[in-house]
Coordinates of C-alpha atoms in Angstrom, one line a residue:
M52 CA 101.8 84.0 76.7
Q53 CA 100.0 80.7 76.8
K54 CA 99.4 79.2 80.3
K55 CA 99.5 75.4 80.5
V56 CA 97.4 73.4 83.1
L57 CA 97.8 69.8 83.8
H58 CA 94.6 68.0 84.9
I59 CA 94.9 64.8 86.7
M60 CA 91.9 62.5 86.8
S61 CA 91.5 58.8 87.5
G62 CA 88.9 57.8 85.0
F63 CA 86.8 59.1 82.1
G64 CA 83.0 59.3 81.7
G65 CA 81.8 61.0 84.9
G66 CA 81.4 64.4 86.4
I67 CA 85.2 65.1 86.6
S68 CA 85.9 64.5 82.9
S69 CA 82.8 66.5 82.1
F70 CA 84.1 69.5 84.1
I71 CA 87.5 69.4 82.3
W72 CA 85.8 68.9 78.9
N73 CA 83.4 71.7 79.3
K74 CA 86.1 74.1 80.4
A75 CA 88.4 73.0 77.5
K76 CA 85.7 73.7 74.9
A77 CA 84.9 77.1 76.3
L78 CA 88.6 78.1 76.6
I79 CA 89.7 77.2 73.1
G80 CA 91.6 80.2 71.7
K81 CA 92.0 81.8 75.1
E82 CA 95.7 81.3 75.6
I83 CA 95.1 78.5 78.0
S84 CA 96.0 74.9 77.1
F85 CA 95.0 71.7 79.0
D86 CA 97.0 68.5 79.3
V87 CA 95.2 65.6 80.9
L88 CA 96.8 62.7 82.8
T89 CA 94.6 59.7 83.5
Y90 CA 94.5 55.9 84.0
D91 CA 91.6 55.5 81.6
D92 CA 91.0 55.5 77.9
C93 CA 89.1 58.7 76.8
S94 CA 86.7 59.2 73.9
R95 CA 88.0 60.5 70.6
E96 CA 85.8 63.6 71.0
F97 CA 87.3 64.4 74.4
V98 CA 90.8 64.0 73.1
E99 CA 90.1 66.2 70.0
D100 CA 88.8 69.0 72.2
I101 CA 91.8 68.8 74.5
N102 CA 94.0 69.0 71.4
K103 CA 92.2 72.1 70.3
T104 CA 93.4 73.9 73.4
G105 CA 97.0 73.0 72.4
G106 CA 97.3 70.1 74.8
N107 CA 97.0 66.4 74.8
V108 CA 95.8 63.4 76.8
Y109 CA 98.3 61.1 78.4
K110 CA 97.8 57.7 80.1
M111 CA 99.4 56.8 83.4
V112 CA 100.4 53.3 84.3
N113 CA 98.6 51.7 87.2
P114 CA 101.0 51.5 90.1
K115 CA 99.2 48.4 91.5
K116 CA 99.8 46.6 88.3
E117 CA 103.1 47.9 87.0
G118 CA 104.7 49.1 90.2
W119 CA 105.3 52.5 91.8
S120 CA 108.6 53.1 90.0
S121 CA 107.0 52.9 86.6
F122 CA 104.1 55.0 87.7
L123 CA 106.2 57.8 89.1
K124 CA 108.5 57.8 86.0
T125 CA 105.4 58.3 83.8
V126 CA 104.1 61.2 85.8
N127 CA 107.5 62.8 86.2
K128 CA 108.2 62.5 82.5
I129 CA 105.0 64.3 81.5
M130 CA 105.7 67.2 83.9
I131 CA 109.3 67.5 82.6
E132 CA 108.7 67.1 78.9
Q133 CA 105.2 68.7 78.5
G134 CA 105.7 71.6 80.9
P135 CA 106.3 74.2 82.2
Y136 CA 102.9 74.2 83.8
E137 CA 101.2 77.1 85.4
M138 CA 99.2 74.8 87.6
V139 CA 98.6 71.1 88.4
H140 CA 94.9 70.7 88.9
C141 CA 94.4 67.4 90.7
H142 CA 91.0 65.8 90.7
I143 CA 92.3 63.0 92.9
S144 CA 92.3 63.8 96.6
G145 CA 93.6 62.5 99.9
Y146 CA 96.6 60.2 100.2
R147 CA 96.2 59.3 96.5
A148 CA 97.2 62.9 95.6
I149 CA 100.6 62.7 97.4
P150 CA 102.6 61.2 94.5
F151 CA 101.3 63.9 92.2
F152 CA 102.1 66.6 94.7
L153 CA 105.6 65.3 95.1
C154 CA 106.2 65.1 91.4
A155 CA 104.9 68.7 91.0
K156 CA 107.2 69.9 93.8
K157 CA 110.2 68.1 92.3
N158 CA 109.5 69.9 89.0
S159 CA 109.1 73.3 90.7
I160 CA 105.4 73.6 89.8
K161 CA 104.3 75.9 92.6
R162 CA 100.5 75.8 92.1
F163 CA 99.2 72.4 93.1
V164 CA 95.4 72.5 93.4
I165 CA 93.1 69.8 94.7
H166 CA 89.5 70.0 93.5
A167 CA 86.6 69.0 95.9
H168 CA 84.1 67.1 93.9
T169 CA 82.1 65.1 96.5
A170 CA 80.4 65.5 99.8
A171 CA 80.3 63.3 102.9
D172 CA 78.1 60.3 103.2
E173 CA 76.0 61.6 106.1
S174 CA 74.3 58.2 106.6
R175 CA 77.4 56.7 108.3
A176 CA 80.1 57.6 110.7
E177 CA 83.3 59.2 109.3
T178 CA 86.3 57.0 109.1
K179 CA 89.9 57.7 110.3
T180 CA 91.1 57.6 106.7
E181 CA 88.6 60.4 105.8
K182 CA 89.8 62.6 108.6
M183 CA 93.4 62.0 107.6
N184 CA 92.6 62.7 104.0
R185 CA 91.0 66.0 104.9
K186 CA 94.2 67.2 106.7
L187 CA 96.3 66.0 103.8
N188 CA 94.1 67.9 101.3
S189 CA 94.4 71.2 103.2
Q190 CA 98.2 70.8 103.5
L191 CA 98.9 69.7 99.9
S192 CA 96.5 72.2 98.2
K193 CA 97.5 75.8 99.1
Q194 CA 94.8 77.0 96.7
K195 CA 91.5 75.3 96.9
V196 CA 88.8 74.6 94.2
S197 CA 85.4 73.1 94.8
C198 CA 82.0 72.6 93.2
G199 CA 80.0 73.6 96.4
I200 CA 80.0 74.2 100.1
K201 CA 79.3 70.6 101.1
A202 CA 82.1 69.3 99.0
T203 CA 84.4 71.9 100.5
S204 CA 83.5 70.9 104.0
Y205 CA 84.1 67.2 103.3
I206 CA 87.4 67.6 101.4
F207 CA 89.0 70.5 103.2
G208 CA 87.0 70.9 106.4
E209 CA 84.3 73.2 107.7
K210 CA 86.8 75.9 108.8
T211 CA 87.9 76.2 105.2
A212 CA 84.4 76.1 103.9
S213 CA 83.5 79.2 106.0
S214 CA 86.6 81.1 105.0
D215 CA 87.4 83.2 101.9
K216 CA 90.1 80.8 100.6
V217 CA 88.1 78.7 98.2
V218 CA 87.1 79.3 94.5
H219 CA 83.8 77.5 94.0
I220 CA 83.6 76.8 90.2
P221 CA 80.1 75.6 89.1
N222 CA 79.8 72.3 87.3
S223 CA 78.6 73.9 84.1
I224 CA 76.5 73.0 81.0
E225 CA 75.7 74.4 77.6
P226 CA 72.1 75.5 78.4
K227 CA 71.0 75.8 74.8
E228 CA 71.4 72.1 74.3
Y229 CA 68.6 71.5 76.9
M230 CA 66.2 74.1 75.5
I231 CA 66.0 73.1 71.8
D232 CA 62.5 72.0 71.0
Y233 CA 63.2 68.5 69.6
D234 CA 60.6 66.2 68.0
V235 CA 60.7 63.5 70.6
S236 CA 57.6 61.6 69.5
A237 CA 59.7 58.7 68.0
L238 CA 61.8 58.6 71.1
K239 CA 58.8 58.4 73.4
K240 CA 57.4 55.6 71.3
E241 CA 60.7 53.7 71.5
I242 CA 60.9 54.1 75.3
V243 CA 57.4 53.9 76.6
G244 CA 55.3 52.7 73.6
N245 CA 52.3 54.4 72.1
N246 CA 49.4 52.7 73.9
S247 CA 49.4 54.9 76.9
N248 CA 50.4 58.4 78.2
P249 CA 52.0 57.7 81.6
I250 CA 53.8 60.2 83.9
I251 CA 57.4 59.8 83.0
I252 CA 59.8 59.9 86.0
G253 CA 63.5 60.1 85.3
N254 CA 66.8 59.4 87.0
V255 CA 70.3 59.9 85.5
A256 CA 73.0 58.3 87.6
R257 CA 75.6 55.6 87.6
F258 CA 74.5 52.4 89.5
H259 CA 76.4 53.0 92.7
Y260 CA 75.6 52.8 96.4
Q261 CA 75.8 56.6 96.6
K262 CA 72.9 57.1 94.2
N263 CA 70.5 55.1 96.4
H264 CA 68.8 53.0 93.7
K265 CA 67.4 50.6 96.2
F266 CA 65.3 53.4 97.7
M267 CA 64.2 54.3 94.2
I268 CA 62.8 50.7 93.9
E269 CA 60.8 51.4 97.1
I270 CA 59.4 54.5 95.6
I271 CA 58.4 52.7 92.5
E272 CA 56.7 50.0 94.5
K273 CA 54.8 52.6 96.5
L274 CA 53.7 54.4 93.3
A275 CA 52.5 51.1 91.8
E276 CA 50.5 50.4 95.0
K277 CA 48.8 53.8 94.5
H278 CA 47.8 52.7 90.9
F279 CA 49.8 55.7 89.6
D280 CA 50.1 55.5 85.8
F281 CA 53.9 56.1 85.4
V282 CA 57.1 54.8 83.9
W283 CA 60.5 55.3 85.7
L284 CA 63.5 55.8 83.4
F285 CA 66.9 54.6 84.7
I286 CA 69.7 56.2 82.6
G287 CA 73.2 55.2 83.3
D288 CA 75.3 52.1 84.0
G289 CA 77.5 50.7 86.7
N290 CA 78.3 47.8 89.0
L291 CA 75.0 47.6 90.7
Q292 CA 72.8 47.6 87.6
N293 CA 72.2 43.9 87.4
E294 CA 71.3 43.8 91.1
I295 CA 68.8 46.6 90.7
K296 CA 67.3 44.9 87.6
S297 CA 66.9 41.6 89.6
Q298 CA 65.1 43.5 92.4
V299 CA 62.7 45.0 89.8
E300 CA 62.0 41.5 88.5
Q301 CA 61.6 40.0 91.9
K302 CA 59.0 42.6 92.9
G303 CA 57.2 42.4 89.5
L304 CA 57.8 46.0 88.6
Q305 CA 59.0 45.5 85.0
Q306 CA 56.1 47.3 83.5
Y307 CA 56.9 50.5 85.4
T308 CA 60.6 50.6 84.6
R309 CA 63.0 51.1 81.7
F310 CA 66.7 50.6 81.9
L311 CA 68.2 52.8 79.1
G312 CA 71.9 52.4 79.9
R313 CA 74.3 55.2 79.2
R314 CA 72.9 57.6 76.6
N315 CA 74.2 60.5 74.5
D316 CA 70.8 62.0 74.0
V317 CA 69.9 62.8 77.6
N318 CA 69.1 66.3 76.6
K319 CA 66.3 64.9 74.4
I320 CA 65.1 62.4 77.0
Y321 CA 64.6 65.2 79.5
Q322 CA 61.9 66.6 77.3
L323 CA 60.0 63.4 77.9
M324 CA 60.2 63.7 81.7
D325 CA 57.5 65.1 83.9
V326 CA 59.7 64.9 87.0
F327 CA 63.3 64.1 87.8
V328 CA 64.2 62.3 91.1
L329 CA 67.7 62.1 92.7
P330 CA 67.6 60.7 96.2
S331 CA 71.4 60.4 96.6
L332 CA 73.0 59.6 100.0
Y333 CA 75.6 62.2 99.2
E334 CA 76.8 64.4 96.4
G335 CA 79.0 67.4 95.6
L336 CA 76.9 69.4 93.2
P337 CA 75.2 67.1 90.7
T338 CA 75.4 68.5 87.2
V339 CA 72.3 66.5 86.3
A340 CA 70.3 68.8 88.5
V341 CA 71.6 71.8 86.6
E342 CA 70.6 70.0 83.3
T343 CA 67.1 69.3 84.4
Q344 CA 66.5 72.9 85.5
A345 CA 67.8 74.1 82.1
A346 CA 65.4 71.6 80.5
G347 CA 62.5 72.9 82.6
V348 CA 61.9 69.6 84.5
P349 CA 60.6 69.7 88.0
T350 CA 63.4 68.2 90.2
I351 CA 63.2 66.4 93.5
L352 CA 66.5 66.1 95.4
S353 CA 67.5 64.6 98.7
N354 CA 68.4 67.1 101.4
T355 CA 71.9 65.6 101.5
I356 CA 72.6 67.5 98.3
T357 CA 74.0 71.0 98.5
K358 CA 71.5 73.8 98.4
E359 CA 73.5 75.5 95.6
A360 CA 72.0 72.9 93.3
D361 CA 68.8 74.9 93.4
L362 CA 69.2 77.7 90.9
G363 CA 66.1 79.6 92.1
M364 CA 63.8 78.8 89.2
G365 CA 61.1 77.3 91.4
L366 CA 61.8 73.8 89.9
V367 CA 63.7 72.2 92.8
S368 CA 62.4 70.7 96.0
F369 CA 64.4 69.0 98.7
L370 CA 63.2 66.0 100.7
P371 CA 64.8 64.5 103.7
I372 CA 66.5 61.2 102.8
T373 CA 65.0 59.8 106.0
N374 CA 61.4 60.4 104.6
T375 CA 59.4 57.3 103.7
S376 CA 58.9 56.1 100.2
D377 CA 55.3 57.1 100.6
E378 CA 56.3 60.7 101.2
W379 CA 58.5 60.7 98.2
A380 CA 55.7 59.2 96.1
N381 CA 53.4 61.9 97.2
A382 CA 55.9 64.6 96.3
I383 CA 56.3 63.1 92.9
F384 CA 52.5 63.3 92.4
K385 CA 52.4 66.9 93.6
S386 CA 55.2 67.9 91.2
K387 CA 52.8 67.7 88.3
S388 CA 51.5 71.1 89.2
T389 CA 54.9 72.9 89.1
I390 CA 54.9 76.0 86.9
V391 CA 57.9 75.9 84.5
P392 CA 59.5 79.3 83.8
S393 CA 60.3 80.4 80.3
D394 CA 63.5 79.4 78.4
T395 CA 64.7 83.0 78.5
F396 CA 64.3 83.2 82.3
R397 CA 66.1 79.9 82.8
M398 CA 68.9 80.9 80.4
D399 CA 69.5 84.2 82.2
I400 CA 69.6 82.5 85.7
I401 CA 72.1 79.8 84.5
S402 CA 74.4 82.5 83.0
D403 CA 74.1 84.9 86.0
K404 CA 74.9 82.1 88.4
K405 CA 77.9 81.1 86.2
F406 CA 76.5 77.6 85.5
S407 CA 76.8 78.1 81.7
N408 CA 80.0 76.8 80.2
K409 CA 81.1 80.3 79.1
A410 CA 80.5 82.0 82.5
S411 CA 82.1 79.2 84.4
A412 CA 85.1 79.0 82.1
D413 CA 85.6 82.8 82.5
L414 CA 85.7 82.3 86.2
Y415 CA 88.1 79.4 85.9
Q416 CA 90.3 81.5 83.6
A417 CA 90.4 84.3 86.1
F418 CA 91.6 81.8 88.7
I419 CA 94.3 80.4 86.5
E420 CA 95.5 83.9 85.7
G421 CA 95.6 84.7 89.4
K422 CA 93.0 87.4 89.3
I423 CA 90.7 85.8 91.9
S424 CA 91.3 83.6 95.0
H425 CA 87.7 83.3 96.2
Y426 CA 84.3 82.8 94.7
E427 CA 81.0 81.7 96.3
I428 CA 78.1 80.3 94.2
K429 CA 75.3 82.7 94.8

């Protein structure tokens, strides 16, 4: 008998929609269907793959614009008309999850699961709202899903993180997409030109405070002072993009930077990179770090990022976020000597650690079917 899961997410285009999408593609034909409830418009490809599971994508009204009554009617209607649901998988946490929990309870959906996707910002003191949200998450979500230990600690509390009550489901990828030997000569010419052969440093992230782009500018400035022949690729978009572009111009660093926007060919661009840098202030478990290791790119992460992001290929190094830009610049320079393991070795590790779409989806299916209630990323 087919089991239906209702995923609730706020927007499309980030790690949460990627999680749902990858699981959907891997579970087509597995007697599990996804419905998705969101405030956002989703891509045609995403909707088509959700449809292939036997489900659909539905749009919620914004309660701030159209009122709480209309919002609750929309959510309630989906749960009544499209159910019965085996589980409501809520990717919205804290007090914002309360109306979804109440609608699920009203419609006798017993399994309401909150998913921990993000970790604490360790650079500032915790707020009262964050403490309250943690208590709410633990009370609302009887079963708990997370991408990693740090996210579990932040969303559900350290006591839960050290217990056997959480299913940690890796943010997965299709590893073969990052191991195809593409001809990237034209792409390289487009991005960096053909008059030089610089070290190519990459970052894939939305332009948000969390991703620490201002510190990346400091690193770029330090590399330029050292007369390092390099180009830094910024891939992504976001509210802070214009501000970061202005800083680059003010400091005269345009020759060292390329702003590529959101790209659909990141798997090809990884093949241009000599090193990937992600100095985030906080993260759950960044999927981009899994992608770079699949592609064989030496990867430097801030030590605020959960250690499960290192898949054990010898490609990842962690640096304290409190280190100077000079220390980060030196680490980038040293990364050139990193030995990259073979495609076969990388493929085996990604599958064994359940970071491949198939392995991760098998784990998620076992959770949906009630066969497991605990899993740690090894």
